[in-house]
Amino acid sequence: MDHLTDLFKFDTTTWILGGTLGVAFFMYDYWKKTAFQRNGVPGPIPLPLLGNALTFRRGFTSTITDLCEKYGKAFGVTFLSSKWLVVRDLELIQQIMITQFSSFPNHGPDNPFFQDNMMKSSVVVLSDMKWKDARNSMTPAFSGSKLKQMTPIMTDCCDNLLAKIEELQNQSDFIQCKELFGAFTIDVVAATFFGLQLNSQQNPKDPFVQYAREALAVNVFSFRYIAGSAFPLVGRFFDVIDYGLFPRHIKKFFTDLTNQVIDSREKRKVRRREEDGNHGDDNHHHKKIQFTNADITANTFTFFMAGYETTTSTLGFISYLLATNPDQQDKLIEEVDQHFPNGEPLTYETVNKMEYLEGVIKETLRLYPASSLTDRYCEESTVIGGVTVPAQTVFIIPIYTIHHDPEIWEDPESFKPERFNKENNHKIHPMAWLPFGGGPRICLGMRLAMMEMKFGVVRILQKYRFETCPETEIPPVLNISTGLISHQMVSNFELFRENE
Ligand code: HEM
């Protein structure tokens, strides 16, 4: 004990110096946190060190919606060491995401993907030219012709989905949508990006399914995130010792798996070249960046993390909205029957011609946008729309709040797929519907997600209809503690047209 007290025996000069440094740090930190107030930007007054972090204890999405009501179309909040300018003015958002994209092309460092070394070369994390090159090289993988080639994969995954529904129907009166659609989405991701035919509906113990579930359960608001956000230097130290968001054994599993996939694809390519007598480079006409194995791991893992929860919960919300809106469901079933009479197999082109189906999915994403917000980073101090934005500010675009704003959407809480038909589509402001974000940095997997959801919904409605059951929570109480919106979503699938 004596030794311990000895340790803190400093002379007066040391105490004065230490105290002065402490006060200087405190004042500098508070000066940075009050940058919005100095620039006349409205918003809640920050506390020293914490900023407005305590305001967010009820969850991100609901707090942002409440603050929007109180402070208007653009206001500033600070979260630990981060400065956020929340913007819900559509013209301003258009400037940030499109017109002045070159000034704000990147996401901010608070994005969870920034919290792990493995994700350093993820397309979400990359910035400026590096992002542009990577994105240009990845975009063709999501083109219409590539998606069309994925039809057999989607068909197989839908077969597994229907088999599972049939099995669950025999076991219970209701189906938990999150589990059902989660397995469907994992099957699609595993087949598309890892070349694995999983059928996770029947093999929940498959290592891919187990590791995938563990990765998805990682809490974004971990000690690593809070400590790294409060003290950026600590965050950098965590990077040096490779203490990231995802546990090491999960990263090892996905790294090994990606390496195996790359190896076997390379071997197949060489064999095909030898058979064709072609020894040249397939892509010599195109300037493509060379991805390392680590880059490919980071990005396949990104696709998996970005695509799983979003697509799964949207499918759950579609089934909830159709079950609680039977007239709209009848209309959709009619469209399914018109395009695929007698349960015909689905084709990519025909599914894409279904206007009402598109409206149902878009309206679901308006009411329940799986990503309730997105962001852009403002590196240098800028004036935009008359607002002075301090350097290193993150613009927060509150997607959920915009989608429920009565000034933007008439009768915003009602489910009306007709809003998106040909007659009405042109009335929608280009920045009013943002479930996939917007501008050049729009969701890379948007078309894949739309295809996956369309195939899943049509295949189910060829045979079943969605019905509510006593377990269905109406309206659903959403889990909105982070920037993602989800719900367990309980529904009942009634057998449809038993005689056919
Ligand atoms: C319903 C399903 C989905 C929703 C609602 C959704 C939503 C979003 C949103 C809001 C963004 C941010 C865009 C922006 O800031 O402008 C985003 C980015 C992204 N999403 Fe999705 N997403 C979905 C499915 C997918 C799927 C299936 C993939 C798989 C490939 C994917 C991959 C990505 C990637 C890689 C980015 C980052 C793009 C970049 O920074 O260049 N998403 N998504």
Tab-separated table of N, CA and C and ligand atoms in Angstrom, residues 97 105 107 122-126 131 135 138 142 185 189 193 299 302-304 306-312 314 365 369-376 397 399 434-446 448-450 452-453, ligand 1:
chain	number	residue	atom	x	y	z
A	97	MET	N	-25.416	14.093	-51.815
A	97	MET	CA	-25.240	12.759	-52.405
A	97	MET	C	-24.951	12.789	-53.903
A	105	PRO	N	-17.446	12.058	-51.046
A	105	PRO	CA	-17.653	10.720	-51.622
A	105	PRO	C	-17.583	9.569	-50.619
A	107	HIS	N	-17.829	7.408	-46.662
A	107	HIS	CA	-18.543	7.240	-45.397
A	107	HIS	C	-17.650	7.755	-44.272
A	122	SER	N	-12.534	-3.080	-47.645
A	122	SER	CA	-13.950	-3.228	-48.000
A	122	SER	C	-14.393	-2.003	-48.807
A	123	VAL	N	-15.271	-2.218	-49.765
A	123	VAL	CA	-15.744	-1.100	-50.602
A	123	VAL	C	-16.475	-0.051	-49.748
A	124	VAL	N	-16.989	-0.468	-48.591
A	124	VAL	CA	-17.664	0.500	-47.707
A	124	VAL	C	-16.635	1.440	-47.074
A	125	VAL	N	-15.447	0.900	-46.772
A	125	VAL	CA	-14.433	1.662	-46.039
A	125	VAL	C	-13.528	2.468	-46.979
A	126	LEU	N	-13.279	1.945	-48.184
A	126	LEU	CA	-12.341	2.620	-49.094
A	126	LEU	C	-12.823	4.036	-49.408
A	131	TRP	N	-11.728	3.858	-53.678
A	131	TRP	CA	-13.119	3.381	-53.677
A	131	TRP	C	-13.636	3.301	-55.116
A	135	ARG	N	-14.971	-0.008	-56.772
A	135	ARG	CA	-16.415	-0.063	-57.078
A	135	ARG	C	-16.618	-0.358	-58.568
A	138	MET	N	-16.146	-3.934	-59.267
A	138	MET	CA	-17.136	-4.865	-58.686
A	138	MET	C	-18.507	-4.740	-59.341
A	142	PHE	N	-22.770	-7.317	-60.569
A	142	PHE	CA	-24.183	-7.144	-60.201
A	142	PHE	C	-25.017	-6.647	-61.386
A	185	THR	N	-31.706	-16.267	-47.057
A	185	THR	CA	-30.698	-15.265	-47.437
A	185	THR	C	-29.288	-15.838	-47.310
A	189	VAL	N	-26.500	-15.971	-50.315
A	189	VAL	CA	-25.157	-15.379	-50.177
A	189	VAL	C	-24.086	-16.463	-50.340
A	193	PHE	N	-21.645	-15.827	-53.457
A	193	PHE	CA	-20.300	-15.299	-53.221
A	193	PHE	C	-19.275	-16.352	-52.809
A	299	ASN	N	-14.268	-8.045	-49.014
A	299	ASN	CA	-15.469	-7.650	-49.754
A	299	ASN	C	-16.555	-8.717	-49.779
A	302	THR	N	-18.079	-8.304	-46.553
A	302	THR	CA	-18.922	-7.096	-46.580
A	302	THR	C	-20.275	-7.404	-47.219
A	303	PHE	N	-20.253	-8.086	-48.370
A	303	PHE	CA	-21.519	-8.386	-49.060
A	303	PHE	C	-22.428	-9.192	-48.150
A	304	PHE	N	-21.791	-10.133	-47.446
A	304	PHE	CA	-22.566	-10.979	-46.552
A	304	PHE	C	-23.175	-10.145	-45.420
A	306	ALA	N	-23.587	-6.862	-45.284
A	306	ALA	CA	-24.480	-5.787	-45.744
A	306	ALA	C	-25.788	-6.349	-46.291
A	307	GLY	N	-25.750	-7.593	-46.763
A	307	GLY	CA	-26.931	-8.125	-47.452
A	307	GLY	C	-27.819	-8.992	-46.601
A	308	TYR	N	-27.288	-9.541	-45.507
A	308	TYR	CA	-28.075	-10.532	-44.769
A	308	TYR	C	-29.262	-9.916	-44.011
A	309	GLU	N	-28.943	-9.086	-43.025
A	309	GLU	CA	-29.991	-8.562	-42.128
A	309	GLU	C	-31.002	-7.722	-42.916
A	310	THR	N	-30.480	-6.924	-43.863
A	310	THR	CA	-31.332	-6.026	-44.633
A	310	THR	C	-32.380	-6.814	-45.441
A	311	THR	N	-31.910	-7.817	-46.188
A	311	THR	CA	-32.834	-8.572	-47.038
A	311	THR	C	-33.771	-9.423	-46.187
A	312	THR	N	-33.210	-10.063	-45.133
A	312	THR	CA	-34.028	-10.916	-44.261
A	312	THR	C	-35.164	-10.109	-43.636
A	314	THR	N	-36.441	-7.260	-44.561
A	314	THR	CA	-37.409	-6.730	-45.537
A	314	THR	C	-38.392	-7.824	-45.949
A	365	LEU	N	-40.159	-1.139	-48.235
A	365	LEU	CA	-38.874	-0.503	-47.898
A	365	LEU	C	-39.060	0.960	-47.486
A	369	PRO	N	-37.493	0.842	-43.803
A	369	PRO	CA	-36.182	0.776	-44.480
A	369	PRO	C	-35.179	0.066	-43.561
A	370	ALA	N	-34.675	-1.088	-44.021
A	370	ALA	CA	-33.826	-1.905	-43.149
A	370	ALA	C	-32.633	-1.105	-42.620
A	371	SER	N	-32.037	-0.258	-43.471
A	371	SER	CA	-30.993	0.664	-42.971
A	371	SER	C	-31.715	1.971	-42.680
A	372	SER	N	-31.829	2.324	-41.413
A	372	SER	CA	-32.654	3.500	-41.110
A	372	SER	C	-31.906	4.803	-41.350
A	373	LEU	N	-30.592	4.713	-41.553
A	373	LEU	CA	-29.838	5.926	-41.890
A	373	LEU	C	-28.583	5.585	-42.676
A	374	THR	N	-28.060	6.568	-43.374
A	374	THR	CA	-26.742	6.404	-43.986
A	374	THR	C	-25.952	7.685	-43.768
A	375	ASP	N	-24.707	7.709	-44.220
A	375	ASP	CA	-23.877	8.865	-43.889
A	375	ASP	C	-22.913	9.229	-45.021
A	376	ARG	N	-22.421	10.446	-44.977
A	376	ARG	CA	-21.307	10.900	-45.844
A	376	ARG	C	-20.377	11.724	-44.975
A	397	ILE	N	-27.970	10.988	-42.913
A	397	ILE	CA	-29.209	11.095	-43.695
A	397	ILE	C	-30.238	10.145	-43.067
A	399	ILE	N	-32.939	8.166	-43.112
A	399	ILE	CA	-33.833	7.558	-44.107
A	399	ILE	C	-35.226	7.288	-43.516
A	434	LEU	N	-35.215	6.489	-50.112
A	434	LEU	CA	-33.765	6.231	-50.039
A	434	LEU	C	-33.386	4.936	-49.317
A	435	PRO	N	-34.157	3.849	-49.440
A	435	PRO	CA	-33.781	2.658	-48.653
A	435	PRO	C	-32.418	2.105	-49.034
A	436	PHE	N	-31.985	2.366	-50.286
A	436	PHE	CA	-30.667	1.880	-50.718
A	436	PHE	C	-29.656	3.024	-50.784
A	437	GLY	N	-29.974	4.171	-50.149
A	437	GLY	CA	-29.097	5.327	-50.251
A	437	GLY	C	-29.280	5.985	-51.608
A	438	GLY	N	-28.261	6.736	-52.059
A	438	GLY	CA	-28.423	7.428	-53.334
A	438	GLY	C	-27.111	7.910	-53.909
A	439	GLY	N	-27.173	8.337	-55.184
A	439	GLY	CA	-25.978	8.853	-55.858
A	439	GLY	C	-25.014	7.735	-56.198
A	440	PRO	N	-23.777	8.103	-56.592
A	440	PRO	CA	-22.806	7.086	-57.029
A	440	PRO	C	-22.481	6.046	-55.959
A	441	ARG	N	-22.735	6.369	-54.683
A	441	ARG	CA	-22.385	5.414	-53.621
A	441	ARG	C	-23.605	4.601	-53.177
A	442	ILE	N	-24.634	4.566	-54.010
A	442	ILE	CA	-25.853	3.798	-53.698
A	442	ILE	C	-25.489	2.328	-53.452
A	443	CYS	N	-26.364	1.609	-52.729
A	443	CYS	CA	-26.101	0.202	-52.387
A	443	CYS	C	-25.653	-0.599	-53.611
A	444	LEU	N	-24.525	-1.274	-53.473
A	444	LEU	CA	-23.980	-2.068	-54.578
A	444	LEU	C	-24.836	-3.311	-54.833
A	445	GLY	N	-25.479	-3.819	-53.779
A	445	GLY	CA	-26.247	-5.063	-53.923
A	445	GLY	C	-27.730	-4.842	-54.185
A	446	MET	N	-28.114	-3.592	-54.524
A	446	MET	CA	-29.545	-3.272	-54.658
A	446	MET	C	-30.277	-4.203	-55.630
A	448	LEU	N	-29.399	-7.141	-56.775
A	448	LEU	CA	-29.398	-8.526	-56.295
A	448	LEU	C	-30.468	-8.707	-55.208
A	449	ALA	N	-30.521	-7.721	-54.278
A	449	ALA	CA	-31.507	-7.807	-53.185
A	449	ALA	C	-32.925	-7.791	-53.758
A	450	MET	N	-33.173	-6.915	-54.745
A	450	MET	CA	-34.521	-6.830	-55.338
A	450	MET	C	-34.869	-8.156	-56.011
A	452	GLU	N	-33.660	-11.154	-55.355
A	452	GLU	CA	-33.832	-12.189	-54.334
A	452	GLU	C	-35.215	-12.081	-53.681
A	453	MET	N	-35.611	-10.848	-53.352
A	453	MET	CA	-36.897	-10.649	-52.676
A	453	MET	C	-38.056	-10.954	-53.623
B	1	HEM	C1	-33.043	-4.904	-48.784
B	1	HEM	C2	-31.745	-5.058	-48.870
B	1	HEM	C3	-30.719	-3.963	-48.718
B	1	HEM	C4	-30.842	-2.681	-48.226
B	1	HEM	C5	-32.096	-2.013	-47.693
B	1	HEM	C6	-29.529	-2.066	-48.339
B	1	HEM	C7	-29.256	-0.754	-47.964
B	1	HEM	C8	-28.042	-0.122	-48.162
B	1	HEM	C9	-27.777	1.264	-47.863
B	1	HEM	C10	-28.757	2.255	-47.283
B	1	HEM	C11	-26.486	1.507	-48.197
B	1	HEM	C12	-25.746	2.849	-48.085
B	1	HEM	C13	-25.824	3.548	-49.437
B	1	HEM	C14	-25.483	5.015	-49.396
B	1	HEM	O1	-24.856	5.460	-48.439
B	1	HEM	O2	-25.847	5.741	-50.350
B	1	HEM	C15	-25.917	0.274	-48.699
B	1	HEM	C16	-24.614	0.142	-49.133
B	1	HEM	C17	-24.073	-1.053	-49.544
B	1	HEM	N1	-24.732	-2.259	-49.678
B	1	HEM	FE1	-26.701	-2.600	-49.364
B	1	HEM	N2	-28.646	-2.970	-48.861
B	1	HEM	C18	-29.319	-4.141	-49.110
B	1	HEM	C19	-28.795	-5.306	-49.636
B	1	HEM	C20	-27.489	-5.487	-49.998
B	1	HEM	C21	-26.935	-6.721	-50.532
B	1	HEM	C22	-27.718	-8.000	-50.838
B	1	HEM	C23	-25.621	-6.517	-50.709
B	1	HEM	C24	-24.643	-7.537	-51.250
B	1	HEM	C25	-23.854	-7.339	-52.192
B	1	HEM	C26	-25.325	-5.139	-50.315
B	1	HEM	C27	-24.083	-4.537	-50.373
B	1	HEM	C28	-23.833	-3.195	-50.107
B	1	HEM	C29	-22.524	-2.584	-50.258
B	1	HEM	C30	-21.248	-3.293	-50.705
B	1	HEM	C31	-22.676	-1.238	-49.909
B	1	HEM	C32	-21.576	-0.165	-49.897
B	1	HEM	C33	-21.470	0.481	-51.281
B	1	HEM	C34	-20.364	1.531	-51.382
B	1	HEM	O3	-19.974	2.111	-50.365
B	1	HEM	O4	-19.914	1.772	-52.520
B	1	HEM	N3	-26.483	-4.558	-49.883
B	1	HEM	N4	-26.883	-0.697	-48.678
